[in-house]
Amino acid sequence: MSEVPTHDAAESTGAPARGESVACVETVTPQGPASAAGAAQVERTVLEPAPEAPAAPPVSRAEWVLRHAKAMFHLAIERSYTRVGLVGLAFALVFATIAGRLIFGAAFPEPDNGDRRIAAAATTAIRPDIVDRNGEILATDIRTVSIFAEPRNIYDKDEAVELLTAVLPQINATELRAKLSTKKGFVWVKREITPKQQAEVHRLGIPGIGFLPDHKRVYPNGVAAAHILGVTNLDNIGIAGIEKYIDNQGNKALNDFGLVAKQTDLAPVQLSIDLRAQFAVRDELAWGLEHFKAKAAAGMILDVQTGEVIALASLPDFDPNDPADALNPDRINRMNVGVYEMGSTFKAMTLAMALDSGKYNVNSTFDTRGGVLNWGRQKIHEYHGTNRVITMPEVFTHSSNIGSAKMALGIGVPGHKAFLKKMGLTDRMRTELPESAEPLVPPRWTEINTITIAFGHGLAVAPIQATAAVAAIANGGFLMTPTFLKTTQADAMAKATRVLKPETSEAMRFIMRLNAVEGSAKKASIPYYFVGGKTGTAEKVIHGRYVKNRLFTTFMAAAPMNNPKYLFVTIMDEPQGLPESGGYATAAWNSGVVTGRVIERVAPILGLPPQFDPPVKPFPLMVKLGAYHATQVDGR
């Protein structure tokens, strides 16, 4: 390693060392021999040099650099008190200001309801697709854009309002001006705009106006299955129907915790609905609503072997893509939310109860002579009385009120209540749809209540409840809660509850088929499908009184009755009599007609094969017992 020169080195070269003091006096002496002898001619006087400092030890280059660096940055504090004090004061002021702002912000926070965090939350709600049983899309998300504003950064608010409303005329100028006049850091201007609208707003170049990515829920089939699917709000949160059910099953929580990045992270939700059948049911209901001048109509198809809802429609309905009128009172789901007295369709429950109790059989008879049943101050009349003794199947085919009342009285009030509860008719029915209705049950159930409920008055239920009960009568005696999710028969049977004996179910299938052959269900007896069913006509209660010309009609039909697969249901609210019906507005003339049209149109779609030959021995037990007209019930 090379060394820095020291004092010794300087001395060896003849140069005075650092710190040495030297004084010289010089005279010129003539040259020659005389110079050695004469000291007077030449005189050199050399003063005594200052004492030499001790030599410093050698240092390395690194040490040398370090010494010079220390010297360079050495601060003489005694000469810099003022400068250091000013710098310290400046730092103290800066930190005091920051601390003050933090304390003030914590003590007096700004209103945060317009903060961008809300926008971020609103743009992260991602939903799974909803598909029908065949994989057809019923609901899906599309990526879109929303416009936001930062009012603090908008200097000319009137100009901004004028420009934005020119491009987006659907925005209310007064409301927008109020939003932009706030002190909030963030407000929405317009949610879910089109790409064209985004480009037009972008060209305006308004400071403080920006865009955020968003998701919009769309329903490609419009009004189809609207009451089943439900709707979402602007933040893509389900607020009704299956959409709300999906969020209740954990989708909202997944989004809230940021566990969903894209829609493909979520598996599609597959419903039991068949979109083809759904279109057909709604189409026929719309025809019936107009043709019979009814106030409202609804219908459904239920798979009695699995409990799956294949189609459900209620009119008037709404378009979930634009659900502005979804909350109108006349837009309710009448199958699930409305509660009604179901009229004579309840006689199916009464006959099933009587047969299953063992107190009656298919050959039991009931005296209906006189056409009136007096019970205290109440008089029970027949609608189309026979004025004779009739068999149990005839009670059904002639829709006898007296015969039904006598059966229920024979079972008794406690037994009647217990049976209806077992059939799910006195409690609220819960399905995947969050919307449901509580049945209207008599607060004090007496014998007169049992009499009237036996033929369908005095107990109001949701039509879907009555549908499930009739399905249990038809499918061998198994009660299944209707489901809107695709399932299998094995899974359905694992959850089902046996409520009737198999013999009771066969007897009721025979009686329902007989009603389609020679009773009130003829209008729905489509050839080759071996249909059976029951009508129901109830007078509506208006201001606590029954009104004769305000009717609620029901028709329930199952096919094929030798081995039922589907149950078809139609209800109509206040249908009108027509010349073709002789002025009658009872169920057979309207709900029955619509149900027949649905069966004829939908059965091929659902793969229900026609039976060109009558089924072989469809009701062997009834033939064995010699039931009324058992040999006359065939497939024609």
XYZ file of C-alpha atoms in Angstrom:
636
model
C 0.000 0.000 0.000
C 1.413 3.440 -0.902
C 1.930 5.916 1.880
C 1.228 9.600 2.169
C 4.571 11.622 2.410
C 5.686 12.404 5.965
C 7.975 15.055 7.488
C 10.978 12.757 7.179
C 10.497 12.507 3.477
C 10.371 16.261 3.124
C 13.621 16.629 5.075
C 15.487 14.199 2.857
C 14.774 16.291 -0.190
C 16.212 19.464 1.354
C 12.890 21.102 1.931
C 12.087 22.461 5.315
C 9.868 20.297 7.286
C 6.389 21.441 8.256
C 6.608 23.641 11.367
C 10.384 24.437 10.952
C 11.604 28.075 11.206
C 14.750 29.016 9.157
C 16.607 32.415 8.866
C 19.535 32.977 6.389
C 22.047 35.873 5.852
C 24.254 35.434 2.811
C 27.365 37.511 1.616
C 29.289 36.986 -1.555
C 32.973 35.948 -0.991
C 35.606 36.348 -3.715
C 36.879 33.070 -5.060
C 40.457 32.172 -4.686
C 43.093 30.803 -2.371
C 42.736 33.600 0.064
C 39.231 32.456 0.941
C 40.411 29.611 3.113
C 42.585 31.899 5.168
C 40.363 34.810 5.670
C 37.187 34.298 7.640
C 36.425 37.991 7.515
C 35.636 38.078 3.782
C 32.835 35.637 3.878
C 30.390 35.171 6.641
C 27.269 32.931 6.674
C 25.151 33.268 9.664
C 22.548 30.586 10.225
C 20.063 31.156 12.962
C 19.070 28.239 15.203
C 16.128 26.273 13.695
C 12.919 25.755 15.691
C 12.667 22.427 17.408
C 11.263 19.703 15.183
C 7.798 18.153 15.932
C 7.776 14.448 16.553
C 7.090 12.481 13.417
C 3.486 11.189 12.996
C 3.085 7.469 12.483
C 2.182 6.331 8.960
C -1.570 6.144 8.165
C -3.489 4.169 5.579
C -5.448 5.732 2.707
C -8.778 4.720 4.263
C -7.844 6.414 7.509
C -6.783 9.487 5.649
C -10.150 9.681 3.828
C -12.037 9.209 7.086
C -10.118 12.033 8.777
C -10.832 14.440 5.945
C -14.510 13.461 5.879
C -14.851 14.167 9.595
C -13.184 17.461 9.116
C -15.470 18.345 6.209
C -18.711 17.669 8.148
C -17.508 18.864 11.487
C -19.952 21.406 12.878
C -18.767 23.896 15.320
C -21.786 23.971 17.594
C -20.597 26.978 19.437
C -20.832 28.948 16.177
C -24.179 27.436 14.888
C -26.700 27.706 17.710
C -29.018 29.948 15.684
C -28.944 27.733 12.572
C -29.630 24.529 14.481
C -32.444 26.181 16.417
C -34.191 27.314 13.233
C -33.993 23.826 11.669
C -35.340 22.200 14.837
C -38.196 24.695 15.010
C -39.141 23.974 11.384
C -39.269 20.203 12.012
C -41.325 20.731 15.159
C -43.876 22.824 13.240
C -44.176 20.200 10.485
C -44.762 17.357 12.924
C -47.173 19.419 15.001
C -49.223 20.210 11.885
C -49.414 16.538 10.878
C -50.398 15.477 14.391
C -53.048 18.193 14.553
C -54.603 17.096 11.266
C -54.698 13.476 12.425
C -56.344 14.378 15.718
C -58.886 16.655 14.019
C -59.698 13.991 11.408
C -60.284 11.406 14.132
C -62.433 13.732 16.237
C -64.475 15.197 13.362
C -64.588 12.673 10.498
C -66.136 13.721 7.224
C -69.391 12.012 6.177
C -68.294 8.767 4.548
C -71.488 7.607 2.851
C -70.223 8.899 -0.454
C -66.696 7.620 -0.123
C -65.072 5.605 -2.858
C -65.024 2.595 -0.538
C -68.762 2.317 -1.138
C -68.133 2.397 -4.846
C -65.518 -0.307 -4.548
C -67.921 -2.505 -2.606
C -70.660 -1.880 -5.146
C -68.480 -2.986 -8.009
C -67.310 -6.257 -6.502
C -70.615 -8.139 -6.132
C -70.229 -11.037 -8.548
C -73.055 -13.542 -8.968
C -73.227 -17.043 -10.430
C -75.231 -17.790 -13.532
C -78.706 -19.212 -13.057
C -79.643 -21.912 -15.566
C -82.719 -24.039 -16.171
C -82.758 -27.831 -15.871
C -81.402 -28.118 -19.439
C -78.589 -25.577 -18.971
C -80.304 -22.607 -20.633
C -79.196 -19.268 -19.197
C -81.878 -17.607 -17.073
C -79.710 -14.941 -15.407
C -76.098 -13.837 -15.836
C -73.698 -10.948 -15.140
C -72.221 -8.634 -17.739
C -69.355 -6.213 -17.191
C -70.359 -2.591 -17.408
C -69.210 0.857 -16.269
C -70.646 3.424 -13.850
C -69.986 7.177 -13.709
C -68.923 8.857 -10.482
C -68.116 12.446 -9.538
C -65.794 14.087 -7.015
C -67.698 17.296 -6.164
C -64.666 18.939 -4.550
C -62.811 18.798 -7.854
C -65.641 20.184 -9.981
C -65.311 23.971 -10.157
C -68.209 24.858 -12.460
C -71.038 22.622 -11.257
C -73.716 24.221 -13.421
C -71.693 23.556 -16.549
C -71.060 19.972 -15.465
C -74.788 19.391 -14.900
C -75.654 20.910 -18.261
C -73.112 18.794 -20.146
C -73.946 15.531 -18.365
C -77.712 15.841 -18.758
C -77.241 16.618 -22.449
C -75.459 13.286 -22.911
C -77.544 11.382 -20.332
C -81.049 12.887 -20.554
C -82.464 10.278 -18.154
C -80.585 11.942 -15.281
C -82.626 14.396 -13.213
C -80.783 17.718 -13.432
C -82.036 18.960 -10.048
C -80.913 15.818 -8.254
C -77.530 15.845 -9.987
C -76.936 19.500 -9.087
C -77.757 18.693 -5.456
C -75.248 15.828 -5.488
C -72.492 17.941 -7.000
C -73.129 20.735 -4.495
C -72.262 18.558 -1.508
C -68.887 18.414 0.191
C -68.594 14.675 -0.286
C -65.533 13.232 -1.880
C -67.498 10.796 -4.019
C -71.033 10.528 -5.477
C -72.586 8.335 -8.125
C -73.754 10.081 -11.280
C -75.161 7.132 -13.245
C -74.831 3.404 -12.683
C -74.474 0.811 -15.415
C -74.045 2.897 -18.560
C -73.471 1.638 -22.088
C -70.099 1.823 -23.877
C -71.521 4.521 -26.143
C -72.571 6.624 -23.174
C -69.159 6.147 -21.593
C -67.436 7.404 -24.745
C -69.702 10.458 -24.932
C -69.114 11.390 -21.281
C -65.372 10.814 -21.683
C -65.274 13.266 -24.610
C -66.793 15.968 -22.393
C -63.519 16.076 -20.417
C -65.109 17.320 -17.197
C -62.577 17.416 -14.323
C -63.799 15.409 -11.334
C -65.856 12.972 -13.441
C -64.600 9.395 -13.716
C -65.590 5.794 -14.408
C -65.515 2.613 -12.343
C -65.965 -0.976 -13.544
C -69.273 -2.502 -12.475
C -71.459 -5.599 -12.922
C -75.006 -5.639 -14.224
C -77.424 -8.542 -13.800
C -79.315 -9.379 -16.971
C -82.169 -11.783 -17.687
C -82.031 -12.858 -21.345
C -85.581 -14.225 -21.362
C -87.268 -11.099 -20.061
C -90.451 -11.773 -18.122
C -90.053 -15.564 -18.249
C -89.822 -16.948 -14.688
C -89.625 -13.426 -13.246
C -91.298 -14.382 -9.955
C -88.962 -17.342 -9.546
C -85.718 -15.558 -10.386
C -86.465 -12.356 -8.485
C -84.256 -9.285 -8.903
C -81.042 -7.648 -7.684
C -80.404 -4.057 -6.686
C -77.870 -1.670 -8.239
C -75.117 -3.177 -6.101
C -75.915 -6.617 -7.580
C -77.316 -7.896 -4.285
C -80.306 -10.227 -4.498
C -83.477 -8.738 -3.022
C -86.117 -11.274 -4.094
C -86.645 -14.772 -5.432
C -83.817 -17.180 -6.196
C -81.426 -14.214 -6.393
C -81.982 -13.532 -2.699
C -81.770 -17.248 -1.921
C -78.326 -17.391 -3.580
C -77.022 -14.577 -1.371
C -78.516 -16.203 1.723
C -76.588 -19.367 0.849
C -73.266 -17.539 1.163
C -72.674 -15.666 -2.088
C -72.903 -12.262 -0.398
C -70.426 -13.323 2.267
C -67.968 -14.556 -0.367
C -68.138 -11.180 -2.099
C -67.878 -9.221 1.147
C -64.658 -11.045 2.039
C -63.251 -10.612 -1.482
C -63.106 -14.334 -2.198
C -64.681 -14.039 -5.645
C -62.485 -12.562 -8.364
C -64.527 -13.459 -11.442
C -67.789 -15.093 -12.332
C -66.152 -18.341 -13.387
C -65.135 -18.821 -9.747
C -68.799 -19.604 -9.010
C -70.647 -22.694 -10.204
C -73.971 -22.022 -11.977
C -77.136 -22.514 -9.947
C -79.311 -25.045 -11.787
C -83.045 -24.735 -11.283
C -85.762 -27.323 -11.786
C -87.471 -25.011 -14.276
C -87.823 -26.097 -17.902
C -87.662 -22.862 -19.882
C -89.732 -24.315 -22.727
C -92.555 -25.281 -20.390
C -92.233 -21.940 -18.614
C -92.836 -20.036 -21.850
C -95.824 -22.253 -22.690
C -97.481 -21.857 -19.277
C -97.098 -18.085 -19.305
C -98.353 -17.869 -22.854
C -101.517 -19.861 -22.086
C -102.127 -17.886 -18.910
C -101.865 -14.643 -20.857
C -104.427 -16.000 -23.322
C -106.771 -17.008 -20.504
C -106.341 -13.689 -18.692
C -107.443 -11.786 -21.775
C -110.061 -14.255 -23.016
C -111.906 -14.585 -19.705
C -111.324 -10.942 -18.706
C -109.856 -11.987 -15.387
C -108.165 -9.728 -12.868
C -105.163 -12.046 -12.520
C -104.051 -15.587 -13.271
C -101.341 -17.998 -12.209
C -100.255 -21.541 -12.909
C -97.581 -24.118 -12.279
C -96.404 -27.585 -13.217
C -95.099 -29.846 -10.444
C -93.258 -33.140 -10.846
C -95.132 -35.271 -8.297
C -92.323 -37.852 -8.161
C -89.551 -35.404 -7.209
C -91.344 -32.280 -5.982
C -89.583 -30.190 -8.663
C -91.358 -27.088 -9.923
C -91.127 -27.408 -13.712
C -92.846 -24.096 -14.442
C -94.494 -21.313 -12.452
C -95.985 -18.067 -13.711
C -98.164 -15.374 -12.199
C -99.811 -12.585 -14.186
C -99.526 -9.637 -14.194
C -95.768 -10.028 -13.916
C -92.726 -7.812 -14.517
C -89.448 -7.738 -16.406
C -86.546 -8.264 -13.969
C -84.313 -6.294 -16.367
C -86.416 -3.228 -15.509
C -88.165 -4.072 -12.233
C -89.617 -0.622 -11.582
C -93.150 -2.007 -11.187
C -92.188 -5.220 -9.368
C -93.488 -3.848 -6.053
C -96.953 -3.030 -7.358
C -99.539 -4.983 -5.322
C -100.935 -6.703 -8.415
C -97.469 -8.076 -9.331
C -97.229 -10.530 -6.434
C -96.464 -14.199 -6.955
C -99.972 -15.561 -6.445
C -98.819 -19.156 -6.248
C -96.419 -18.538 -3.384
C -97.427 -15.310 -1.646
C -101.181 -15.009 -2.125
C -103.506 -16.936 0.217
C -106.921 -18.016 -1.016
C -109.814 -20.255 -0.167
C -109.285 -23.010 -2.708
C -112.888 -24.096 -3.122
C -113.771 -27.646 -4.120
C -110.173 -28.700 -4.764
C -110.106 -29.141 -0.965
C -112.599 -31.982 -1.406
C -109.654 -34.065 -2.589
C -108.172 -33.630 0.897
C -111.495 -34.439 2.544
C -112.002 -37.681 0.608
C -108.373 -38.717 1.141
C -108.757 -38.087 4.883
C -111.951 -40.137 5.037
C -110.492 -43.063 3.095
C -107.193 -43.077 4.976
C -108.948 -43.038 8.371
C -110.511 -46.444 7.764
C -113.938 -45.170 8.798
C -115.003 -44.932 5.157
C -114.229 -46.827 1.980
C -114.729 -46.227 -1.707
C -118.234 -47.732 -1.530
C -119.461 -45.621 1.401
C -122.639 -43.642 0.722
C -123.925 -40.244 1.830
C -127.467 -38.944 1.912
C -127.779 -35.585 0.152
C -131.550 -35.545 -0.249
C -133.155 -32.171 0.270
C -130.037 -30.352 -0.922
C -129.543 -28.572 2.411
C -127.547 -29.410 5.536
C -128.760 -27.479 8.590
C -126.170 -26.917 11.281
C -127.351 -24.557 13.974
C -128.119 -21.287 12.261
C -126.008 -22.248 9.245
C -127.397 -23.815 6.090
C -125.085 -25.713 3.743
C -126.384 -25.907 0.166
C -125.424 -28.019 -2.821
C -124.343 -26.246 -5.978
C -125.651 -28.929 -8.339
C -127.415 -31.306 -5.977
C -128.488 -34.834 -6.937
C -131.133 -35.017 -4.182
C -130.327 -38.659 -3.505
C -127.951 -40.998 -1.727
C -124.583 -40.925 -3.494
C -121.363 -42.920 -3.318
C -117.994 -41.546 -2.336
C -116.791 -41.188 -5.976
C -120.036 -39.333 -6.757
C -119.377 -36.894 -3.925
C -116.279 -35.951 -5.913
C -117.702 -35.994 -9.430
C -120.818 -34.028 -8.399
C -118.764 -31.824 -6.061
C -121.177 -32.369 -3.188
C -120.814 -29.973 -0.279
C -123.112 -32.008 1.937
C -121.303 -35.277 1.272
C -117.927 -33.652 2.014
C -119.252 -32.039 5.200
C -120.614 -35.345 6.481
C -117.266 -37.070 5.871
C -115.389 -34.383 7.826
C -117.899 -34.495 10.685
C -117.461 -38.253 10.800
C -113.709 -37.778 11.334
C -114.257 -35.021 13.916
C -112.669 -31.636 14.501
C -109.411 -32.883 16.114
C -108.879 -35.514 13.414
C -109.641 -32.999 10.660
C -107.190 -30.445 12.043
C -104.507 -33.098 12.516
C -104.887 -34.375 8.953
C -104.654 -30.921 7.368
C -101.587 -30.165 9.475
C -100.001 -33.436 8.357
C -100.656 -32.393 4.752
C -98.832 -29.096 5.343
C -101.918 -26.905 5.022
C -101.991 -25.114 8.368
C -98.363 -23.933 8.545
C -96.306 -21.632 6.378
C -94.587 -23.524 3.584
C -90.894 -22.735 3.152
C -89.240 -23.206 -0.231
C -86.094 -21.721 -1.792
C -88.121 -18.605 -2.575
C -87.822 -16.269 0.434
C -91.325 -14.972 -0.175
C -94.047 -17.094 1.388
C -97.426 -16.674 3.037
C -98.900 -17.819 6.327
C -102.215 -19.693 5.969
C -105.279 -18.016 7.440
C -106.535 -20.554 9.961
C -109.687 -20.070 12.072
C -108.670 -18.779 15.504
C -111.338 -20.965 17.088
C -111.881 -24.152 15.103
C -115.357 -25.547 15.712
C -117.597 -28.027 13.933
C -118.956 -25.389 11.578
C -115.365 -24.616 10.562
C -114.754 -28.285 9.830
C -117.952 -28.383 7.730
C -117.013 -25.397 5.557
C -113.309 -26.254 5.275
C -114.325 -29.724 4.043
C -115.536 -28.159 0.805
C -112.926 -25.403 0.598
C -114.211 -22.383 2.538
C -112.923 -20.989 5.833
C -109.223 -21.870 5.408
C -107.022 -19.793 3.096
C -103.694 -21.215 1.924
C -101.058 -20.455 -0.674
C -101.895 -22.362 -3.890
C -98.463 -23.988 -3.854
C -99.383 -25.609 -0.522
C -102.570 -27.086 -1.932
C -100.596 -28.245 -4.974
C -98.107 -30.113 -2.782
C -100.957 -31.788 -0.877
C -102.698 -32.958 -4.063
C -99.336 -34.191 -5.400
C -99.012 -36.376 -2.290
C -102.481 -37.785 -2.973
C -101.462 -38.643 -6.537
C -97.914 -39.981 -6.070
C -98.638 -42.840 -3.686
C -98.936 -40.844 -0.463
C -95.579 -39.028 -0.127
C -95.594 -35.352 0.851
C -92.714 -33.412 -0.700
C -91.958 -29.748 -0.208
C -91.840 -28.213 -3.701
C -88.323 -27.302 -4.782
C -87.049 -24.884 -7.412
C -83.672 -26.631 -7.631
C -82.985 -29.566 -9.900
C -82.951 -32.801 -7.922
C -83.266 -36.539 -8.328
C -86.077 -38.860 -7.343
C -83.809 -40.656 -4.873
C -82.933 -37.412 -3.086
C -86.553 -36.317 -3.112
C -87.777 -39.573 -1.617
C -85.134 -39.371 1.109
C -86.717 -36.095 2.268
C -90.350 -37.067 1.662
C -92.854 -37.948 4.379
C -95.489 -40.634 3.929
C -98.870 -39.126 4.739
C -101.279 -41.579 3.032
C -101.559 -45.309 2.535
C -100.856 -46.586 -0.995
C -104.442 -47.904 -1.162
C -105.775 -44.418 -0.412
C -103.648 -42.960 -3.195
C -104.942 -45.512 -5.725
C -108.542 -44.824 -4.746
C -108.012 -41.060 -5.137
C -106.304 -41.478 -8.520
C -109.287 -43.524 -9.667
C -111.756 -40.910 -8.384
C -109.830 -38.049 -10.028
C -109.716 -39.952 -13.318
C -113.453 -40.645 -13.058
C -114.045 -36.912 -12.622
C -112.262 -36.255 -15.924
C -114.388 -38.895 -17.668
C -117.821 -37.948 -16.381
C -117.399 -35.040 -13.986
C -116.288 -31.420 -13.873
C -112.746 -32.102 -15.165
C -113.790 -32.954 -18.722
C -112.403 -29.680 -20.100
C -108.848 -30.808 -19.266
C -109.259 -34.427 -20.338
C -106.845 -34.346 -23.271
C -107.111 -37.620 -25.273
C -104.403 -40.247 -24.761
C -102.892 -38.647 -21.668
C -105.156 -40.339 -19.092
C -105.806 -37.095 -17.214
C -107.565 -36.796 -13.859
C -108.379 -33.699 -11.866
C -110.644 -31.487 -9.809
C -112.212 -28.063 -10.155
C -112.545 -25.513 -7.404
C -114.704 -22.384 -7.296
C -114.755 -20.114 -4.252
C -116.582 -16.886 -3.633
C -114.163 -14.160 -2.602
C -114.426 -12.492 0.770
C -114.818 -8.727 0.362
C -115.016 -6.644 3.549
C -115.764 -9.740 5.578
C -118.595 -11.050 3.378
C -118.747 -13.568 0.542
C -119.590 -11.967 -2.794
C -121.345 -14.289 -5.262
C -120.143 -12.666 -8.495
C -116.485 -12.302 -7.436
C -115.020 -15.764 -7.906
C -111.634 -17.373 -7.449
C -111.337 -20.492 -9.599
C -108.862 -23.364 -9.487
C -108.183 -26.413 -11.587
C -105.763 -29.208 -10.713
C -105.059 -32.044 -13.150
C -102.522 -34.875 -13.042
C -101.303 -37.145 -15.841
C -101.155 -40.008 -16.454
C -103.388 -41.163 -13.599
C -102.224 -44.799 -13.748
C -98.703 -43.532 -12.813
C -98.776 -39.744 -12.325
C -95.742 -37.745 -13.354
C -96.922 -34.125 -13.513
C -99.548 -32.048 -11.755
C -100.880 -29.050 -13.696
C -102.476 -26.179 -11.752
C -104.286 -23.034 -12.923
C -105.909 -20.324 -10.807
C -107.891 -17.315 -12.031
C -108.960 -14.286 -10.051
C -112.410 -12.953 -10.950
C -112.849 -14.474 -14.420
C -115.991 -13.404 -16.273
C -118.715 -15.552 -17.775
C -118.825 -15.702 -21.565
C -121.516 -16.572 -24.120
C -119.692 -19.830 -24.845
C -119.996 -20.801 -21.171
C -123.635 -19.784 -20.907
C -122.584 -16.939 -18.648
C -121.001 -19.272 -16.093
C -117.673 -18.218 -14.560
C -116.990 -21.372 -12.540
C -113.650 -23.173 -12.715
C -114.500 -25.743 -15.378
C -115.225 -22.969 -17.895
C -112.012 -20.969 -17.461
C -109.260 -22.510 -15.307
C -110.179 -25.942 -16.656
C -109.957 -24.751 -20.245
C -106.547 -23.116 -19.690
C -105.219 -26.230 -17.935
C -106.294 -28.419 -20.858
C -104.478 -26.128 -23.282
C -101.336 -26.279 -21.117
C -101.381 -30.082 -20.964
C -101.879 -30.411 -24.687
C -99.018 -28.056 -25.421
C -96.518 -29.004 -22.726
C -96.865 -32.795 -22.432
C -94.839 -33.467 -25.627
C -92.180 -30.953 -24.531
C -91.752 -32.723 -21.200
C -91.500 -36.113 -22.849
C -94.836 -37.333 -21.509
C -95.779 -40.022 -24.058
C -99.375 -40.348 -25.255
C -101.096 -43.636 -24.432
C -102.873 -44.600 -27.635
C -104.113 -47.766 -25.950
C -105.812 -47.646 -22.540
C -103.489 -48.666 -19.699
C -103.868 -52.222 -18.542
C -105.596 -52.507 -15.157
C -104.778 -48.997 -13.944
C -106.795 -49.389 -10.718
C -106.873 -53.093 -9.827
C -107.966 -52.561 -6.223
C -110.942 -50.439 -7.275
C -112.087 -53.123 -9.694
C -111.670 -55.740 -6.995
C -113.758 -53.688 -4.553
C -116.417 -53.032 -7.166
C -116.083 -49.257 -6.906
C -118.642 -47.025 -8.607
C -118.007 -47.086 -12.407
C -114.579 -48.653 -11.938
C -114.910 -50.619 -15.166
C -115.800 -47.502 -17.146
C -112.565 -45.652 -16.448
C -110.197 -46.157 -19.382
C -107.696 -44.049 -21.291
C -110.077 -42.668 -23.896
